mmCIF file of C-alpha atoms in Angstrom:
data_model
loop_
_atom_site.group_PDB
_atom_site.id
_atom_site.type_symbol
_atom_site.label_atom_id
_atom_site.label_comp_id
_atom_site.label_asym_id
_atom_site.label_seq_id
_atom_site.Cartn_x
_atom_site.Cartn_y
_atom_site.Cartn_z
ATOM 1 C CA MET A 76 50.502 39.642 243.026
ATOM 2 C CA ARG A 77 50.146 37.238 240.163
ATOM 3 C CA ARG A 78 52.439 37.587 237.230
ATOM 4 C CA ARG A 79 50.706 38.057 233.907
ATOM 5 C CA ALA A 80 51.622 35.450 231.326
ATOM 6 C CA ASN A 81 52.997 36.536 227.985
ATOM 7 C CA TRP A 82 50.346 36.403 225.260
ATOM 8 C CA LYS A 83 50.967 36.450 221.550
ATOM 9 C CA PRO A 84 48.291 36.472 218.854
ATOM 10 C CA ALA A 85 48.144 33.552 216.476
ATOM 11 C CA MET A 86 50.097 34.175 213.304
ATOM 12 C CA SER A 87 47.938 34.626 210.224
ATOM 13 C CA TYR A 88 48.659 33.021 206.879
ATOM 14 C CA ARG A 89 50.497 35.768 205.010
ATOM 15 C CA SER A 90 52.708 33.838 202.653
ATOM 16 C CA LEU A 91 52.858 35.362 199.211
ATOM 17 C CA HIS A 92 53.012 33.235 196.093
ATOM 18 C CA ARG A 93 53.606 34.237 192.519
ATOM 19 C CA VAL A 94 51.227 32.584 190.079
ATOM 20 C CA LYS A 95 51.776 32.689 186.345
ATOM 21 C CA ILE A 96 48.740 32.229 184.085
ATOM 22 C CA VAL A 97 49.728 30.267 180.991
ATOM 23 C CA GLY A 98 46.349 29.923 179.265
ATOM 24 C CA ARG A 99 42.678 30.787 179.231
ATOM 25 C CA SER A 100 39.591 28.632 178.834
ATOM 26 C CA VAL A 101 36.416 29.651 177.041
ATOM 27 C CA ALA A 102 33.291 28.485 178.874
ATOM 28 C CA LEU A 103 29.938 29.702 180.074
ATOM 29 C CA PRO A 104 30.010 32.021 183.121
ATOM 30 C CA ARG A 105 29.669 30.408 186.524
ATOM 31 C CA PHE A 106 26.669 30.857 188.781
ATOM 32 C CA PRO A 107 27.138 32.744 190.998
ATOM 33 C CA PRO A 108 29.855 34.585 189.006
ATOM 34 C CA ARG A 109 33.312 34.209 190.530
ATOM 35 C CA PRO A 110 36.829 33.641 189.157
ATOM 36 C CA LEU A 111 37.894 30.079 188.442
ATOM 37 C CA LEU A 112 41.507 28.885 188.244
ATOM 38 C CA TYR A 113 42.763 25.499 187.057
ATOM 39 C CA THR A 114 45.967 24.159 188.575
ATOM 40 C CA THR A 115 47.547 20.946 189.814
ATOM 41 C CA PHE A 116 46.801 19.575 193.257
ATOM 42 C CA SER A 117 50.389 20.115 194.414
ATOM 43 C CA ASN A 118 50.232 23.794 193.424
ATOM 44 C CA SER A 119 46.893 24.266 195.166
ATOM 45 C CA VAL A 120 48.336 22.788 198.389
ATOM 46 C CA ARG A 121 51.303 25.149 198.137
ATOM 47 C CA ILE A 122 49.261 28.275 197.352
ATOM 48 C CA LEU A 123 46.041 27.968 199.351
ATOM 49 C CA PRO A 124 45.819 28.437 203.117
ATOM 50 C CA PRO A 125 45.701 25.303 205.294
ATOM 51 C CA GLU A 126 42.272 23.639 205.177
ATOM 52 C CA ARG A 127 40.919 20.397 206.518
ATOM 53 C CA ARG A 128 39.493 19.370 203.164
ATOM 54 C CA ARG A 129 41.448 20.487 200.142
ATOM 55 C CA LEU A 130 39.891 18.166 197.567
ATOM 56 C CA THR A 131 36.288 18.530 196.408
ATOM 57 C CA PHE A 132 36.086 15.912 193.669
ATOM 58 C CA VAL A 133 38.305 14.007 191.247
ATOM 59 C CA LEU A 134 37.737 13.789 187.497
ATOM 60 C CA VAL A 135 38.414 10.431 185.868
ATOM 61 C CA THR A 136 38.022 9.066 182.353
ATOM 62 C CA ALA A 137 36.703 5.582 181.679
ATOM 63 C CA ALA A 138 38.597 3.182 179.439
ATOM 64 C CA PRO A 139 37.162 2.630 175.948
ATOM 65 C CA ASP A 140 35.704 -0.761 176.881
ATOM 66 C CA VAL A 141 34.174 0.388 180.215
ATOM 67 C CA SER A 142 30.969 2.393 180.499
ATOM 68 C CA PRO A 143 31.031 5.447 182.808
ATOM 69 C CA ARG A 144 28.185 4.115 184.942
ATOM 70 C CA GLU A 145 29.970 0.769 185.425
ATOM 71 C CA LEU A 146 33.175 2.592 186.376
ATOM 72 C CA ALA A 147 31.286 4.727 188.897
ATOM 73 C CA THR A 148 29.842 1.557 190.448
ATOM 74 C CA ARG A 149 33.314 0.014 190.742
ATOM 75 C CA ILE A 150 34.793 3.131 192.365
ATOM 76 C CA ASN A 151 31.927 3.296 194.830
ATOM 77 C CA ALA A 152 32.302 -0.387 195.729
ATOM 78 C CA ARG A 153 36.101 -0.270 196.227
ATOM 79 C CA THR A 154 36.561 3.098 197.937
ATOM 80 C CA GLY A 155 33.203 3.710 199.592
ATOM 81 C CA LEU A 156 33.237 7.202 198.087
ATOM 82 C CA ARG A 157 30.462 8.573 195.953
ATOM 83 C CA ALA A 158 31.093 8.253 192.222
ATOM 84 C CA LEU A 159 28.876 9.812 189.556
ATOM 85 C CA THR A 160 28.784 9.967 185.798
ATOM 86 C CA SER A 161 28.859 13.364 184.117
ATOM 87 C CA ASP A 162 25.074 13.389 183.587
ATOM 88 C CA ASP A 163 24.411 12.369 187.192
ATOM 89 C CA PHE A 164 26.869 14.999 188.421
ATOM 90 C CA ILE A 165 25.077 17.713 186.439
ATOM 91 C CA ALA A 166 21.676 16.587 187.735
ATOM 92 C CA ASP A 167 22.999 16.466 191.309
ATOM 93 C CA THR A 168 24.434 19.986 190.995
ATOM 94 C CA VAL A 169 21.168 21.376 189.643
ATOM 95 C CA ARG A 170 19.260 19.611 192.428
ATOM 96 C CA TRP A 171 21.571 21.150 195.033
ATOM 97 C CA TYR A 172 20.980 24.649 193.695
ATOM 98 C CA LEU A 173 17.227 24.103 193.635
ATOM 99 C CA ILE A 174 17.261 23.062 197.310
ATOM 100 C CA ASN A 175 19.942 25.325 198.816
ATOM 101 C CA SER A 176 20.318 28.368 196.561
ATOM 102 C CA GLU A 177 18.856 31.663 197.790
ATOM 103 C CA GLU A 178 18.106 32.697 194.215
ATOM 104 C CA VAL A 179 15.592 29.871 193.905
ATOM 105 C CA GLY A 180 13.819 31.142 197.018
ATOM 106 C CA ASP A 181 13.755 34.664 195.579
ATOM 107 C CA VAL A 182 12.288 33.361 192.333
ATOM 108 C CA GLY A 183 9.678 31.406 194.308
ATOM 109 C CA ALA A 184 8.733 34.545 196.251
ATOM 110 C CA MET A 185 8.383 36.523 193.017
ATOM 111 C CA LEU A 186 6.246 33.785 191.466
ATOM 112 C CA THR A 187 4.024 33.717 194.559
ATOM 113 C CA LEU A 188 3.580 37.479 194.361
ATOM 114 C CA ALA A 189 2.897 37.253 190.627
ATOM 115 C CA MET A 190 0.254 34.573 191.214
ATOM 116 C CA SER A 191 -1.408 36.676 193.905
ATOM 117 C CA VAL A 192 -1.525 39.685 191.605
ATOM 118 C CA GLY A 193 -2.688 37.449 188.754
ATOM 119 C CA PHE A 194 -5.586 36.108 190.810
ATOM 120 C CA GLY A 195 -6.728 39.649 191.653
ATOM 121 C CA VAL A 196 -6.169 41.366 188.313
ATOM 122 C CA THR A 197 -7.415 38.518 186.132
ATOM 123 C CA GLY A 198 -10.433 37.898 188.349
ATOM 124 C CA ILE A 199 -11.427 41.564 188.387
ATOM 125 C CA MET A 200 -10.956 42.028 184.637
ATOM 126 C CA LEU A 201 -12.876 38.883 183.741
ATOM 127 C CA TYR A 202 -15.613 39.790 186.233
ATOM 128 C CA MET A 203 -15.942 43.255 184.682
ATOM 129 C CA PHE A 204 -16.051 41.753 181.189
ATOM 130 C CA THR A 205 -18.747 39.281 182.221
ATOM 131 C CA HIS A 206 -20.763 41.945 184.040
ATOM 132 C CA GLU A 207 -20.694 44.256 181.012
ATOM 133 C CA SER A 208 -21.863 41.395 178.795
ATOM 134 C CA LEU A 209 -24.830 40.401 180.966
ATOM 135 C CA LYS A 210 -27.273 41.720 178.366
ATOM 136 C CA GLN A 211 -25.804 39.418 175.725
ATOM 137 C CA TYR A 212 -25.913 36.494 178.144
ATOM 138 C CA ALA A 213 -29.523 37.433 178.981
ATOM 139 C CA VAL A 214 -30.440 37.334 175.297
ATOM 140 C CA LEU A 215 -28.846 33.897 174.944
ATOM 141 C CA LYS A 216 -30.622 32.668 178.059
ATOM 142 C CA ALA A 217 -33.961 34.037 176.810
ATOM 143 C CA MET A 218 -33.380 32.143 173.559
ATOM 144 C CA GLY A 219 -33.058 28.893 175.524
ATOM 145 C CA ALA A 220 -29.376 28.701 176.466
ATOM 146 C CA THR A 221 -28.899 26.891 179.764
ATOM 147 C CA SER A 222 -26.662 28.024 182.605
ATOM 148 C CA LYS A 223 -24.340 25.134 181.822
ATOM 149 C CA LEU A 224 -23.885 26.399 178.277
ATOM 150 C CA LEU A 225 -23.191 29.948 179.459
ATOM 151 C CA LEU A 226 -20.661 28.682 181.999
ATOM 152 C CA SER A 227 -19.019 26.653 179.256
ATOM 153 C CA MET A 228 -18.662 29.834 177.200
ATOM 154 C CA ILE A 229 -17.035 31.675 180.109
ATOM 155 C CA PHE A 230 -14.597 28.878 180.869
ATOM 156 C CA MET A 231 -13.840 28.484 177.164
ATOM 157 C CA GLN A 232 -12.898 32.169 176.947
ATOM 158 C CA SER A 233 -10.764 31.855 180.076
ATOM 159 C CA GLY A 234 -9.081 28.683 178.797
ATOM 160 C CA LEU A 235 -8.278 30.276 175.447
ATOM 161 C CA CYS A 236 -6.680 33.229 177.225
ATOM 162 C CA ALA A 237 -4.714 30.799 179.419
ATOM 163 C CA ILE A 238 -3.358 28.922 176.394
ATOM 164 C CA LEU A 239 -2.385 32.130 174.618
ATOM 165 C CA GLY A 240 -0.808 33.566 177.769
ATOM 166 C CA THR A 241 1.183 30.395 178.415
ATOM 167 C CA GLY A 242 2.465 30.282 174.858
ATOM 168 C CA LEU A 243 3.435 33.954 174.838
ATOM 169 C CA GLY A 244 5.130 33.721 178.243
ATOM 170 C CA LEU A 245 7.180 30.616 177.442
ATOM 171 C CA GLY A 246 8.077 31.972 174.013
ATOM 172 C CA LEU A 247 9.305 35.292 175.419
ATOM 173 C CA CYS A 248 11.224 33.452 178.149
ATOM 174 C CA ALA A 249 12.967 31.258 175.580
ATOM 175 C CA ILE A 250 13.809 34.265 173.369
ATOM 176 C CA VAL A 251 15.211 36.273 176.294
ATOM 177 C CA GLY A 252 17.227 33.257 177.449
ATOM 178 C CA GLN A 253 18.692 32.737 173.976
ATOM 179 C CA LEU A 254 19.600 36.427 173.768
ATOM 180 C CA ALA A 255 21.220 36.182 177.206
ATOM 181 C CA VAL A 256 23.411 33.323 175.968
ATOM 182 C CA GLU A 257 24.353 34.795 172.582
ATOM 183 C CA VAL A 258 24.486 38.531 173.350
ATOM 184 C CA ALA A 259 25.221 38.903 177.068
ATOM 185 C CA ASP A 260 27.263 35.679 177.361
ATOM 186 C CA ARG A 261 25.135 34.457 180.276
ATOM 187 C CA SER A 262 24.176 30.895 181.020
ATOM 188 C CA PHE A 263 20.499 29.953 180.625
ATOM 189 C CA ARG A 264 18.710 26.652 180.933
ATOM 190 C CA MET A 265 14.976 26.005 180.833
ATOM 191 C CA MET A 266 14.202 22.916 182.891
ATOM 192 C CA TRP A 267 11.766 20.341 181.539
ATOM 193 C CA PHE A 268 9.267 21.018 184.327
ATOM 194 C CA THR A 269 9.217 24.791 183.751
ATOM 195 C CA PRO A 270 6.579 24.741 180.957
ATOM 196 C CA LEU A 271 4.468 22.262 182.959
ATOM 197 C CA ILE A 272 4.497 24.333 186.158
ATOM 198 C CA GLY A 273 3.941 27.544 184.194
ATOM 199 C CA GLY A 274 1.018 26.079 182.282
ATOM 200 C CA VAL A 275 -0.609 24.617 185.404
ATOM 201 C CA THR A 276 -0.212 27.938 187.220
ATOM 202 C CA VAL A 277 -1.772 29.960 184.415
ATOM 203 C CA VAL A 278 -4.641 27.478 184.047
ATOM 204 C CA LEU A 279 -5.264 27.601 187.817
ATOM 205 C CA VAL A 280 -5.393 31.403 187.796
ATOM 206 C CA SER A 281 -7.722 31.391 184.795
ATOM 207 C CA VAL A 282 -10.072 28.787 186.318
ATOM 208 C CA VAL A 283 -10.343 30.730 189.579
ATOM 209 C CA ALA A 284 -10.962 33.971 187.674
ATOM 210 C CA ALA A 285 -13.635 32.278 185.553
ATOM 211 C CA ALA A 286 -15.303 30.845 188.670
ATOM 212 C CA ILE A 287 -15.429 34.313 190.237
ATOM 213 C CA SER A 288 -16.886 35.936 187.123
ATOM 214 C CA ALA A 289 -19.441 33.120 186.618
ATOM 215 C CA ARG A 290 -21.441 34.076 189.709
ATOM 216 C CA PRO A 291 -23.471 36.859 188.020
ATOM 217 C CA VAL A 292 -24.304 34.523 185.131
ATOM 218 C CA LEU A 293 -25.661 31.852 187.481
ATOM 219 C CA LYS A 294 -27.994 34.400 189.102
ATOM 220 C CA LEU A 295 -28.942 35.946 185.775
ATOM 221 C CA GLU A 296 -32.637 36.577 185.129
ATOM 222 C CA PRO A 297 -33.357 37.857 181.607
ATOM 223 C CA GLY A 298 -36.453 39.794 182.705
ATOM 224 C CA VAL A 299 -34.567 41.753 185.324
ATOM 225 C CA VAL A 300 -31.785 42.599 182.898
ATOM 226 C CA PHE A 301 -34.164 43.835 180.178
ATOM 227 C CA ALA A 302 -36.248 45.767 182.707
ATOM 228 C CA GLY A 303 -33.249 47.861 183.642
ATOM 229 C CA ARG A 304 -32.574 49.016 180.084
#
């Protein structure tokens, strides 16, 4: 009969530490929201559980006669570690969130759904508007208007709606973001490519809707339209 060896579970990290908060900082909320504490490295080693990597990054200040980018290059050359200026660090952080954050994927899914609904709703509404105005288009065609001119009118109407919709959407987004910062104390930042992507998306939806609604105009025969009156 084999003797069973004594087994003891690994001891968990249960040390208690008393932390005294001596000040508060006023800053924009973090994303995602979570508490943030500032302390010295020695205190963090004493308080936090054992980890393989305790240090994420180090903040340094360049001397008055040294540019931050030159200092970052020197640190990178001497230590082999990655060194960034404050602007590069901000851009790198934003890039990381755009690639790895789940919220960005959720926003992309909502935009895809919104574009799908926009294609359907805008196409149907513009098609109905064009179909109800076939008599007016027939009159213009009987007066000598070419199909190219009628198509130009349809795309002009769609383009005007796209410009107005883009302006209203970006304006409301900027207003809501400003209210979120001033009233709700939430962080908001409109990236430089947001208006470009929004405008291209709206124009694409409008062009597809105009192309769908232009089909009855291309097959329009003034005699047939007036015969059905």
